[in-house]
Amino acid sequence: MAIPQLQVLNALDVAQTQWYHFRAIVIAGMGFFTDAYDLFSISLVTRLLGRIYYTIPGAAKPGTLPINVLAAVNGVALCGTLVGQLFFGWLGDNMGRKKVYGITLVLMVASSLASGLSFSHSAKAVMATLCFFRFWLGFGVGGDYPLSATIMSEYANKKTRGAFIAAVFAMQGIGILTGGIVALIVSAGFESKYHSLSFVEDAAASCPPEADYIWRTILMFGAFPAALTYYWRMQMPETARYTALIVKNAKKAAEDMSKVLQVEIIAEQEEVDKLVDDPQTFGLFTWQFVRLYGFRLLGTTSTWLLLDIAFYSQNLFQKDLFSSIGWIPPAKDMSAIREVYKVARAQTLIALCGTVPGYWFTVAFIDVIGRFWIQLGGFIMMTVFMFALGIPYHHWQQKAHRGGFIAMYSLTFFFANFGPNATTFVVPAEVFPARLRSTCHGISAAAGKAGAIIGAFGFLYLSQEKDPKLRDAGYPAGIGKRDSLIVLAILNFIGAMFTLLVPEAKGKSLEEAAGEVEGRDEEAK
């Protein structure tokens, strides 16, 4: 028996693009702005933290974070994000999308501010408090993934739903770019005020005490844009699909969407009762879910896992790659403030040329080309460019070829974002039933963050050079950056293979994409 399409849901599916769509994109997107800003801005200041807290008097080179501390600082927020995705994803299906939405924003804003206020002057205390607050920052960020994606998917019309969800996610690119710009402005301002010398000229003067304010200012800034959207986030009505299909209140769903769409919508409580009374309604931990949705959940989790290993490895450690090819001068030849500026400039250029355009290409073409082909093509192109960077890696280290390396490295970011980094976020919000949508998106996103953790911790160790002269003191030998790039290329190719499990949702209603309209006794296509 085909499941009837409720009038309130059909009204959303066929609605013309209106102001409320753009307001929802901004409200949800500012959360993702903060997500990306806070998760990736840490890579801008880790070298500064090493110079401030771990420089040994009389040493030949500036201090660096010990490898275990660096792994913790980079990875603890990702651990919090993984937990938050699972917890808030489940909570969103059981308490409602809106009720939980404000909690995640408050967590993000408060923890972002607290990260910059990490107290004490001893290295151990500062790093411990920083990691503590960044875990809870990640916890709030994790909740924003399933909730923002689910809310945007349930508000959007089916014609442009992919573009709207992708536009929310594209704010991640703006957050990454803004992080670099803020670091440039802050470091340039401090450098003009405190004319510090390079480390080789005067080790003590190369890192003035005021440099401690730089990393704190950079980390705290991301809280403010998101905080400005709190009121509007709380004013958003609950999504009609949650109210009608899960709470079973057709009247409330019709009232809310009548105000949003500014059209008359008839409540259909009898139709909702038919859906509720369907004996084939099943939960997540059932054989029927595995039979109908198991392969697509495997597809969404595996592709996000594999993508994030490469994506977060690239983002968090690009500064080390740039140093290894000579684009960023050796630390001893710069002051601490100048090093922040150089790292920020490099990462801002990559974001401007590759990262941000890739996101918006996805917004433009996702409802034209489709999710499947963008994801498959993105994985394949990332594989090609990673191999092209890794195999002749020593060629790219030559000064004459650095420009080519930067161009190709930017293209890997472009095709990550005009590819699986965007589509792995979009698809899980479309292809699962409403009562499990937020949970399944949270599971898929958590798999991605497991990949990010592997990238943050594993790549840190794996990419260390075999030659002790090319490693910082205390770092164990790995397989080197060349072989690490080749490993990432192989993982991207495997991601392309798992994409074959991901269904296409272009042009379908959420109920059609989830295989519900055709009847629950049929296998989800």
Short mmCIF file of C-alpha atoms in Angstrom, two decimals:
data_model
loop_
_atom_site.label_atom_id
_atom_site.label_comp_id
_atom_site.label_asym_id
_atom_site.label_seq_id
_atom_site.Cartn_x
_atom_site.Cartn_y
_atom_site.Cartn_z
CA MET A 1 0.00 0.00 0.00
CA ALA A 2 1.41 3.39 -1.02
CA ILE A 3 1.79 5.88 1.79
CA PRO A 4 -0.31 9.02 1.13
CA GLN A 5 1.55 12.29 0.81
CA LEU A 6 0.22 14.79 3.33
CA GLN A 7 -0.80 18.20 2.01
CA VAL A 8 1.56 19.98 4.42
CA LEU A 9 4.52 17.94 3.17
CA ASN A 10 3.53 18.36 -0.45
CA ALA A 11 3.26 22.12 0.08
CA LEU A 12 6.87 22.16 1.28
CA ASP A 13 8.03 19.96 -1.61
CA VAL A 14 6.54 22.19 -4.32
CA ALA A 15 7.03 25.58 -2.65
CA GLN A 16 8.77 28.30 -4.61
CA THR A 17 12.05 29.53 -3.19
CA GLN A 18 11.13 32.13 -0.60
CA TRP A 19 12.73 34.36 2.02
CA TYR A 20 12.30 31.74 4.74
CA HIS A 21 14.56 29.36 2.78
CA PHE A 22 17.39 31.89 2.80
CA ARG A 23 16.79 32.75 6.46
CA ALA A 24 17.02 29.04 7.33
CA ILE A 25 20.27 28.77 5.36
CA VAL A 26 21.76 31.71 7.26
CA ILE A 27 20.56 30.48 10.67
CA ALA A 28 21.81 26.93 10.14
CA GLY A 29 24.84 28.09 8.19
CA MET A 30 26.19 30.35 10.92
CA GLY A 31 26.40 27.30 13.13
CA PHE A 32 28.54 25.65 10.47
CA PHE A 33 30.60 28.80 10.13
CA THR A 34 31.50 28.45 13.81
CA ASP A 35 31.99 24.70 13.44
CA ALA A 36 34.60 25.08 10.73
CA TYR A 37 36.21 28.18 12.18
CA ASP A 38 36.78 26.52 15.55
CA LEU A 39 37.79 23.07 14.27
CA PHE A 40 40.31 24.33 11.73
CA SER A 41 41.63 27.55 13.29
CA ILE A 42 43.60 25.45 15.79
CA SER A 43 46.01 24.53 12.97
CA LEU A 44 46.86 28.24 12.64
CA VAL A 45 48.13 28.54 16.20
CA THR A 46 49.70 25.19 17.12
CA ARG A 47 53.18 26.37 16.14
CA LEU A 48 52.70 29.52 18.19
CA LEU A 49 51.64 27.43 21.19
CA GLY A 50 54.84 25.41 20.84
CA ARG A 51 56.99 28.53 20.75
CA ILE A 52 55.27 30.13 23.74
CA TYR A 53 55.10 27.14 26.07
CA TYR A 54 57.75 24.65 24.91
CA THR A 55 60.80 26.66 23.82
CA ILE A 56 63.89 25.50 25.70
CA PRO A 57 66.38 28.30 26.53
CA GLY A 58 69.57 27.87 24.52
CA ALA A 59 68.01 25.48 21.98
CA ALA A 60 68.98 25.77 18.32
CA LYS A 61 65.35 25.85 17.13
CA PRO A 62 62.09 27.28 18.49
CA GLY A 63 59.94 25.04 20.65
CA THR A 64 57.23 22.84 19.21
CA LEU A 65 54.32 21.05 20.83
CA PRO A 66 55.33 17.51 21.86
CA ILE A 67 53.76 15.03 19.49
CA ASN A 68 51.31 13.69 22.10
CA VAL A 69 50.22 17.24 23.03
CA LEU A 70 49.88 18.21 19.36
CA ALA A 71 47.77 15.12 18.71
CA ALA A 72 45.55 15.94 21.70
CA VAL A 73 45.10 19.61 20.77
CA ASN A 74 44.24 18.72 17.17
CA GLY A 75 42.14 15.66 17.93
CA VAL A 76 40.24 16.26 21.17
CA ALA A 77 37.62 18.49 19.51
CA LEU A 78 37.07 15.79 16.89
CA CYS A 79 36.49 13.23 19.66
CA GLY A 80 33.90 15.54 21.19
CA THR A 81 32.31 16.04 17.78
CA LEU A 82 31.93 12.28 17.26
CA VAL A 83 30.17 11.88 20.61
CA GLY A 84 27.99 14.93 19.97
CA GLN A 85 26.90 13.67 16.56
CA LEU A 86 25.68 10.39 17.98
CA PHE A 87 24.05 11.91 21.07
CA PHE A 88 22.33 14.92 19.48
CA GLY A 89 21.43 12.95 16.35
CA TRP A 90 19.50 10.50 18.53
CA LEU A 91 18.08 13.35 20.64
CA GLY A 92 16.87 15.17 17.53
CA ASP A 93 14.65 12.21 16.60
CA ASN A 94 13.36 11.76 20.14
CA MET A 95 12.95 15.31 21.50
CA GLY A 96 12.59 17.31 18.33
CA ARG A 97 14.98 19.15 16.05
CA LYS A 98 14.20 22.62 17.40
CA LYS A 99 14.36 21.81 21.12
CA VAL A 100 17.89 20.52 20.82
CA TYR A 101 19.08 23.09 18.28
CA GLY A 102 19.59 25.92 20.76
CA ILE A 103 21.57 23.72 23.15
CA THR A 104 24.23 22.98 20.54
CA LEU A 105 24.69 26.68 19.72
CA VAL A 106 25.09 27.67 23.38
CA LEU A 107 27.66 24.90 23.84
CA MET A 108 29.63 26.04 20.79
CA VAL A 109 29.66 29.71 21.74
CA ALA A 110 30.50 29.14 25.41
CA SER A 111 33.23 26.58 24.72
CA SER A 112 34.75 28.70 21.96
CA LEU A 113 35.09 31.64 24.33
CA ALA A 114 36.37 29.40 27.11
CA SER A 115 39.05 27.92 24.82
CA GLY A 116 40.59 31.35 24.46
CA LEU A 117 40.46 31.86 28.22
CA SER A 118 42.42 28.69 29.06
CA PHE A 119 44.06 29.68 32.30
CA SER A 120 47.45 29.43 34.04
CA HIS A 121 50.92 30.12 32.66
CA SER A 122 52.32 26.59 32.92
CA ALA A 123 52.33 24.60 29.70
CA LYS A 124 50.64 21.56 31.18
CA ALA A 125 47.77 23.54 32.73
CA VAL A 126 47.11 25.63 29.63
CA MET A 127 47.10 22.60 27.32
CA ALA A 128 44.90 20.61 29.70
CA THR A 129 42.28 23.34 30.01
CA LEU A 130 42.43 24.07 26.28
CA CYS A 131 41.79 20.40 25.51
CA PHE A 132 38.97 20.25 28.06
CA PHE A 133 37.11 23.19 26.54
CA ARG A 134 37.79 22.03 22.99
CA PHE A 135 36.21 18.65 23.75
CA TRP A 136 32.97 20.38 24.77
CA LEU A 137 33.29 22.70 21.80
CA GLY A 138 33.43 19.60 19.60
CA PHE A 139 30.46 18.11 21.46
CA GLY A 140 28.34 21.13 20.51
CA VAL A 141 29.70 21.17 16.96
CA GLY A 142 28.78 17.49 16.64
CA GLY A 143 25.16 18.22 17.42
CA ASP A 144 24.99 20.86 14.73
CA TYR A 145 25.75 18.34 11.95
CA PRO A 146 22.65 16.12 12.09
CA LEU A 147 20.31 18.86 13.30
CA SER A 148 21.24 21.48 10.69
CA ALA A 149 21.16 18.97 7.84
CA THR A 150 17.84 17.47 8.94
CA ILE A 151 16.16 20.83 9.55
CA MET A 152 17.26 22.20 6.19
CA SER A 153 16.23 19.06 4.32
CA GLU A 154 12.78 19.08 5.96
CA TYR A 155 12.23 22.77 5.22
CA ALA A 156 13.40 22.71 1.59
CA ASN A 157 11.48 22.01 -1.59
CA LYS A 158 12.47 18.92 -3.54
CA LYS A 159 13.65 20.85 -6.60
CA THR A 160 16.42 22.77 -4.83
CA ARG A 161 16.79 20.79 -1.60
CA GLY A 162 20.32 19.66 -2.42
CA ALA A 163 21.46 23.23 -3.08
CA PHE A 164 19.94 24.48 0.19
CA ILE A 165 21.56 21.76 2.31
CA ALA A 166 24.86 22.24 0.46
CA ALA A 167 24.63 26.01 1.04
CA VAL A 168 24.42 25.40 4.79
CA PHE A 169 27.49 23.19 4.57
CA ALA A 170 29.27 25.72 2.32
CA MET A 171 29.43 28.04 5.32
CA GLN A 172 32.14 25.67 6.51
CA GLY A 173 34.33 27.04 3.71
CA ILE A 174 33.55 30.62 4.77
CA GLY A 175 34.50 29.66 8.32
CA ILE A 176 37.84 28.20 7.22
CA LEU A 177 38.57 31.28 5.08
CA THR A 178 37.54 33.66 7.88
CA GLY A 179 39.83 31.84 10.30
CA GLY A 180 42.77 32.53 8.03
CA ILE A 181 41.78 36.17 7.49
CA VAL A 182 41.32 36.79 11.22
CA ALA A 183 44.74 35.24 11.90
CA LEU A 184 46.27 37.47 9.22
CA ILE A 185 44.71 40.62 10.68
CA VAL A 186 45.54 39.77 14.29
CA SER A 187 49.13 38.73 13.57
CA ALA A 188 49.73 41.75 11.32
CA GLY A 189 48.37 44.05 14.00
CA PHE A 190 50.58 42.57 16.71
CA GLU A 191 53.60 42.58 14.40
CA SER A 192 53.18 46.29 13.68
CA LYS A 193 52.97 46.99 17.41
CA TYR A 194 55.73 44.63 18.59
CA HIS A 195 58.62 44.53 16.14
CA SER A 196 60.07 41.20 17.24
CA LEU A 197 63.23 39.67 15.77
CA SER A 198 63.67 36.24 14.23
CA PHE A 199 64.69 33.33 16.45
CA VAL A 200 68.27 33.22 15.10
CA GLU A 201 68.69 36.94 15.76
CA ASP A 202 67.37 36.91 19.31
CA ALA A 203 65.66 33.77 20.63
CA ALA A 204 64.07 35.46 23.64
CA ALA A 205 62.84 38.53 21.74
CA SER A 206 61.42 36.44 18.88
CA CYS A 207 58.40 35.54 21.00
CA PRO A 208 57.22 38.55 23.06
CA PRO A 209 54.86 37.89 26.00
CA GLU A 210 52.05 39.65 24.12
CA ALA A 211 52.05 36.82 21.55
CA ASP A 212 50.01 34.82 24.06
CA TYR A 213 47.01 37.03 23.24
CA ILE A 214 47.19 36.16 19.54
CA TRP A 215 46.06 32.53 19.74
CA ARG A 216 43.43 33.39 22.33
CA THR A 217 41.95 36.14 20.16
CA ILE A 218 41.89 33.91 17.07
CA LEU A 219 40.16 31.02 18.85
CA MET A 220 37.55 33.23 20.52
CA PHE A 221 36.47 35.23 17.48
CA GLY A 222 34.42 32.41 15.93
CA ALA A 223 31.88 32.52 18.75
CA PHE A 224 30.48 35.93 17.92
CA PRO A 225 28.82 35.45 14.49
CA ALA A 226 27.04 32.32 15.69
CA ALA A 227 25.88 33.97 18.91
CA LEU A 228 24.10 36.64 16.84
CA THR A 229 21.81 33.99 15.31
CA TYR A 230 20.65 32.47 18.62
CA TYR A 231 17.40 34.46 18.75
CA TRP A 232 16.44 33.52 15.19
CA ARG A 233 17.32 29.88 15.79
CA MET A 234 14.90 29.82 18.70
CA GLN A 235 12.15 31.46 16.61
CA MET A 236 12.19 28.74 13.94
CA PRO A 237 9.13 26.45 14.19
CA GLU A 238 9.60 22.71 14.49
CA THR A 239 9.80 21.02 11.08
CA ALA A 240 6.48 19.79 9.70
CA ARG A 241 7.82 16.30 9.09
CA TYR A 242 8.80 15.90 12.74
CA THR A 243 5.53 17.38 14.02
CA ALA A 244 3.29 15.39 11.68
CA LEU A 245 5.13 12.08 11.29
CA ILE A 246 6.76 11.68 14.71
CA VAL A 247 4.74 13.81 17.18
CA LYS A 248 1.59 12.87 15.18
CA ASN A 249 0.13 16.37 15.42
CA ALA A 250 -1.15 17.23 11.94
CA LYS A 251 -2.91 20.40 13.14
CA LYS A 252 0.25 21.92 14.61
CA ALA A 253 2.28 21.00 11.52
CA ALA A 254 -0.31 22.65 9.26
CA GLU A 255 -0.46 25.79 11.45
CA ASP A 256 3.32 26.20 11.54
CA MET A 257 3.81 25.72 7.83
CA SER A 258 0.83 27.94 6.95
CA LYS A 259 2.67 30.79 8.69
CA VAL A 260 5.99 29.93 7.06
CA LEU A 261 4.64 29.46 3.53
CA GLN A 262 1.85 32.03 3.90
CA VAL A 263 -0.69 29.68 2.35
CA GLU A 264 -3.75 27.83 3.70
CA ILE A 265 -2.93 24.21 4.59
CA ILE A 266 -5.52 21.70 5.74
CA ALA A 267 -4.66 19.48 8.70
CA GLU A 268 -5.06 15.80 7.84
CA GLN A 269 -5.08 14.03 11.19
CA GLU A 270 -6.75 10.90 9.78
CA GLU A 271 -3.95 10.46 7.24
CA VAL A 272 -1.35 10.93 9.97
CA ASP A 273 -3.11 8.30 12.10
CA LYS A 274 -2.86 5.85 9.18
CA LEU A 275 0.89 6.37 9.04
CA VAL A 276 1.21 6.02 12.80
CA ASP A 277 -0.85 2.82 12.88
CA ASP A 278 1.22 1.17 10.15
CA PRO A 279 2.30 -2.16 11.71
CA GLN A 280 5.49 -2.14 9.62
CA THR A 281 6.96 0.85 11.48
CA PHE A 282 10.37 -0.33 12.63
CA GLY A 283 13.29 0.97 14.64
CA LEU A 284 16.99 1.34 14.01
CA PHE A 285 18.08 -1.90 15.68
CA THR A 286 15.82 -4.22 13.70
CA TRP A 287 16.39 -6.71 10.92
CA GLN A 288 13.92 -4.84 8.73
CA PHE A 289 15.99 -1.66 8.97
CA VAL A 290 19.10 -3.63 8.04
CA ARG A 291 17.29 -5.21 5.08
CA LEU A 292 15.85 -1.95 3.76
CA TYR A 293 18.49 0.61 4.73
CA GLY A 294 21.60 -1.33 5.74
CA PHE A 295 23.50 -0.92 2.48
CA ARG A 296 22.75 2.77 2.17
CA LEU A 297 23.85 3.35 5.79
CA LEU A 298 27.04 1.44 4.98
CA GLY A 299 27.46 3.69 1.95
CA THR A 300 26.94 6.96 3.84
CA THR A 301 29.16 5.95 6.77
CA SER A 302 32.03 4.41 4.79
CA THR A 303 32.32 7.25 2.28
CA TRP A 304 32.25 9.91 5.01
CA LEU A 305 34.84 7.95 7.01
CA LEU A 306 37.23 7.66 4.06
CA LEU A 307 36.70 11.24 2.93
CA ASP A 308 37.44 12.73 6.35
CA ILE A 309 40.68 10.80 6.78
CA ALA A 310 41.99 12.65 3.72
CA PHE A 311 40.20 15.96 4.25
CA TYR A 312 41.21 16.53 7.86
CA SER A 313 44.74 15.26 7.25
CA GLN A 314 45.09 17.85 4.49
CA ASN A 315 43.57 20.69 6.50
CA LEU A 316 45.25 20.16 9.85
CA PHE A 317 48.73 19.46 8.49
CA GLN A 318 48.95 21.52 5.33
CA LYS A 319 51.29 23.93 7.12
CA ASP A 320 53.79 21.07 7.52
CA LEU A 321 53.56 20.22 3.84
CA PHE A 322 54.12 23.86 2.93
CA SER A 323 57.19 23.98 5.17
CA SER A 324 58.58 20.78 3.65
CA ILE A 325 58.45 22.25 0.12
CA GLY A 326 59.89 25.57 1.34
CA TRP A 327 56.80 27.74 0.85
CA ILE A 328 56.88 28.65 4.55
CA PRO A 329 60.40 29.55 5.76
CA PRO A 330 62.02 27.56 8.61
CA ALA A 331 60.71 28.58 12.02
CA LYS A 332 64.12 29.73 13.23
CA ASP A 333 64.22 32.36 10.48
CA MET A 334 61.01 34.03 11.69
CA SER A 335 59.60 35.54 14.83
CA ALA A 336 56.66 33.77 16.47
CA ILE A 337 54.21 36.43 15.25
CA ARG A 338 55.60 36.34 11.72
CA GLU A 339 55.20 32.58 11.62
CA VAL A 340 51.49 32.88 12.46
CA TYR A 341 51.17 35.36 9.60
CA LYS A 342 52.96 33.09 7.12
CA VAL A 343 50.92 30.02 8.06
CA ALA A 344 47.68 32.00 7.90
CA ARG A 345 48.58 33.46 4.51
CA ALA A 346 49.26 30.03 3.04
CA GLN A 347 46.06 28.50 4.39
CA THR A 348 43.97 31.51 3.36
CA LEU A 349 45.27 31.27 -0.20
CA ILE A 350 44.39 27.57 -0.39
CA ALA A 351 40.92 28.27 1.04
CA LEU A 352 40.33 31.15 -1.36
CA CYS A 353 41.50 29.31 -4.47
CA GLY A 354 40.34 25.77 -3.81
CA THR A 355 38.22 25.22 -0.72
CA VAL A 356 35.55 27.93 -0.97
CA PRO A 357 34.94 27.69 -4.75
CA GLY A 358 34.49 23.92 -4.43
CA TYR A 359 31.66 24.31 -1.91
CA TRP A 360 29.76 26.77 -4.09
CA PHE A 361 30.24 24.72 -7.24
CA THR A 362 28.41 21.98 -5.36
CA VAL A 363 25.62 24.39 -4.43
CA ALA A 364 25.29 25.38 -8.09
CA PHE A 365 25.34 21.89 -9.63
CA ILE A 366 24.09 19.38 -7.05
CA ASP A 367 20.50 19.56 -8.27
CA VAL A 368 21.66 19.47 -11.89
CA ILE A 369 24.33 16.75 -11.93
CA GLY A 370 23.10 14.90 -8.85
CA ARG A 371 24.70 13.80 -5.60
CA PHE A 372 26.04 10.48 -6.90
CA TRP A 373 28.06 11.83 -9.83
CA ILE A 374 29.48 14.77 -7.90
CA GLN A 375 30.65 12.42 -5.12
CA LEU A 376 32.06 9.81 -7.47
CA GLY A 377 33.81 12.41 -9.62
CA GLY A 378 35.22 14.18 -6.57
CA PHE A 379 36.72 11.02 -5.11
CA ILE A 380 38.26 10.10 -8.48
CA MET A 381 39.80 13.54 -9.00
CA MET A 382 41.15 13.58 -5.43
CA THR A 383 42.75 10.21 -6.12
CA VAL A 384 44.37 11.50 -9.31
CA PHE A 385 45.75 14.67 -7.71
CA MET A 386 46.98 12.90 -4.57
CA PHE A 387 48.91 10.42 -6.70
CA ALA A 388 50.21 13.28 -8.84
CA LEU A 389 51.46 15.05 -5.70
CA GLY A 390 52.78 11.99 -3.91
CA ILE A 391 54.58 9.94 -6.54
CA PRO A 392 56.87 12.77 -7.79
CA TYR A 393 56.96 14.45 -4.36
CA HIS A 394 60.69 15.22 -4.51
CA HIS A 395 60.10 17.01 -7.82
CA TRP A 396 57.63 19.35 -6.12
CA GLN A 397 60.12 20.15 -3.36
CA GLN A 398 62.33 22.01 -5.83
CA LYS A 399 61.87 25.76 -5.65
CA ALA A 400 61.01 26.09 -9.35
CA HIS A 401 58.06 23.71 -8.97
CA ARG A 402 56.46 25.00 -5.79
CA GLY A 403 53.81 26.91 -7.69
CA GLY A 404 52.71 23.70 -9.40
CA PHE A 405 52.48 21.94 -6.05
CA ILE A 406 50.29 24.70 -4.59
CA ALA A 407 48.04 24.67 -7.66
CA MET A 408 47.53 20.90 -7.56
CA TYR A 409 47.11 20.89 -3.80
CA SER A 410 44.40 23.54 -4.18
CA LEU A 411 42.67 21.33 -6.74
CA THR A 412 42.49 18.45 -4.27
CA PHE A 413 40.58 20.78 -1.93
CA PHE A 414 38.41 22.00 -4.78
CA PHE A 415 37.34 18.48 -5.73
CA ALA A 416 36.94 17.46 -2.09
CA ASN A 417 34.38 20.25 -1.69
CA PHE A 418 32.94 19.99 -5.21
CA GLY A 419 32.63 16.34 -4.32
CA PRO A 420 32.35 14.08 -1.30
CA ASN A 421 32.96 16.61 1.47
CA ALA A 422 29.64 18.26 0.57
CA THR A 423 27.64 15.27 -0.66
CA THR A 424 28.43 13.06 2.35
CA PHE A 425 26.74 15.77 4.44
CA VAL A 426 23.74 16.15 2.12
CA VAL A 427 22.76 12.56 1.32
CA PRO A 428 22.19 11.15 4.86
CA ALA A 429 19.67 13.94 5.46
CA GLU A 430 17.59 12.70 2.52
CA VAL A 431 17.61 8.92 2.24
CA PHE A 432 16.36 7.72 5.64
CA PRO A 433 12.84 7.80 7.20
CA ALA A 434 11.86 10.92 9.16
CA ARG A 435 11.74 9.12 12.51
CA LEU A 436 15.37 7.96 12.04
CA ARG A 437 16.73 10.74 9.83
CA SER A 438 18.62 12.72 12.47
CA THR A 439 19.96 9.54 14.10
CA CYS A 440 21.21 8.07 10.82
CA HIS A 441 22.78 11.38 9.83
CA GLY A 442 24.46 11.49 13.23
CA ILE A 443 25.80 7.95 12.75
CA SER A 444 27.09 8.81 9.27
CA ALA A 445 28.69 12.03 10.53
CA ALA A 446 30.23 10.21 13.49
CA ALA A 447 31.83 7.75 11.08
CA GLY A 448 33.25 10.76 9.30
CA LYS A 449 34.65 12.15 12.53
CA ALA A 450 36.18 8.75 13.26
CA GLY A 451 37.97 9.25 9.95
CA ALA A 452 38.96 12.77 11.00
CA ILE A 453 40.41 11.38 14.25
CA ILE A 454 42.38 8.82 12.26
CA GLY A 455 43.61 11.66 10.09
CA ALA A 456 44.45 13.94 13.01
CA PHE A 457 46.26 11.31 15.07
CA GLY A 458 47.36 8.78 12.45
CA PHE A 459 48.62 11.18 9.79
CA LEU A 460 50.54 13.15 12.43
CA TYR A 461 52.64 10.08 13.18
CA LEU A 462 52.53 8.56 9.71
CA SER A 463 53.78 11.66 7.90
CA GLN A 464 56.93 12.06 9.98
CA GLU A 465 60.04 11.74 7.83
CA LYS A 466 62.44 8.84 8.27
CA ASP A 467 65.42 11.21 8.34
CA PRO A 468 65.82 12.52 11.94
CA LYS A 469 67.16 15.82 10.57
CA LEU A 470 63.78 16.49 8.93
CA ARG A 471 61.74 15.83 12.09
CA ASP A 472 61.19 17.95 15.16
CA ALA A 473 62.90 16.75 18.33
CA GLY A 474 61.11 13.87 20.04
CA TYR A 475 59.01 12.86 17.05
CA PRO A 476 59.19 9.18 15.99
CA ALA A 477 59.89 8.16 12.40
CA GLY A 478 56.94 7.56 10.07
CA ILE A 479 56.67 6.74 6.39
CA GLY A 480 57.13 10.36 5.32
CA LYS A 481 54.91 12.88 3.60
CA ARG A 482 55.38 11.40 0.13
CA ASP A 483 54.12 7.93 1.07
CA SER A 484 51.39 9.45 3.25
CA LEU A 485 49.98 11.27 0.22
CA ILE A 486 49.97 7.98 -1.70
CA VAL A 487 48.10 6.28 1.17
CA LEU A 488 45.50 9.06 1.10
CA ALA A 489 45.12 8.62 -2.68
CA ILE A 490 44.38 4.91 -2.18
CA LEU A 491 41.78 5.71 0.49
CA ASN A 492 40.09 8.16 -1.89
CA PHE A 493 39.87 5.44 -4.55
CA ILE A 494 38.24 3.08 -2.04
CA GLY A 495 35.80 5.90 -1.23
CA ALA A 496 34.86 6.05 -4.91
CA MET A 497 34.04 2.33 -4.80
CA PHE A 498 31.81 2.66 -1.72
CA THR A 499 29.98 5.54 -3.42
CA LEU A 500 28.27 2.86 -5.52
CA LEU A 501 26.18 2.05 -2.41
CA VAL A 502 24.85 5.61 -2.10
CA PRO A 503 21.40 6.24 -3.69
CA GLU A 504 20.53 9.30 -5.75
CA ALA A 505 17.95 11.66 -4.20
CA LYS A 506 17.90 14.40 -6.86
CA GLY A 507 14.42 15.66 -7.64
CA LYS A 508 12.66 13.36 -5.17
CA SER A 509 10.63 14.19 -2.09
CA LEU A 510 12.16 13.04 1.19
CA GLU A 511 9.59 10.25 1.40
CA GLU A 512 10.45 9.10 -2.13
CA ALA A 513 14.19 9.31 -1.45
CA ALA A 514 13.73 7.25 1.72
CA GLY A 515 11.73 4.62 -0.17
CA GLU A 516 8.62 5.22 1.95
CA VAL A 517 6.17 6.41 -0.68
CA GLU A 518 6.41 3.13 -2.57
CA GLY A 519 5.36 1.16 0.49
CA ARG A 520 7.38 -0.19 3.37
CA ASP A 521 7.00 -3.77 2.30
CA GLU A 522 9.22 -3.06 -0.69
CA GLU A 523 12.94 -2.82 -0.42
CA ALA A 524 14.23 0.76 -0.41
CA LYS A 525 15.79 1.50 -3.72
#
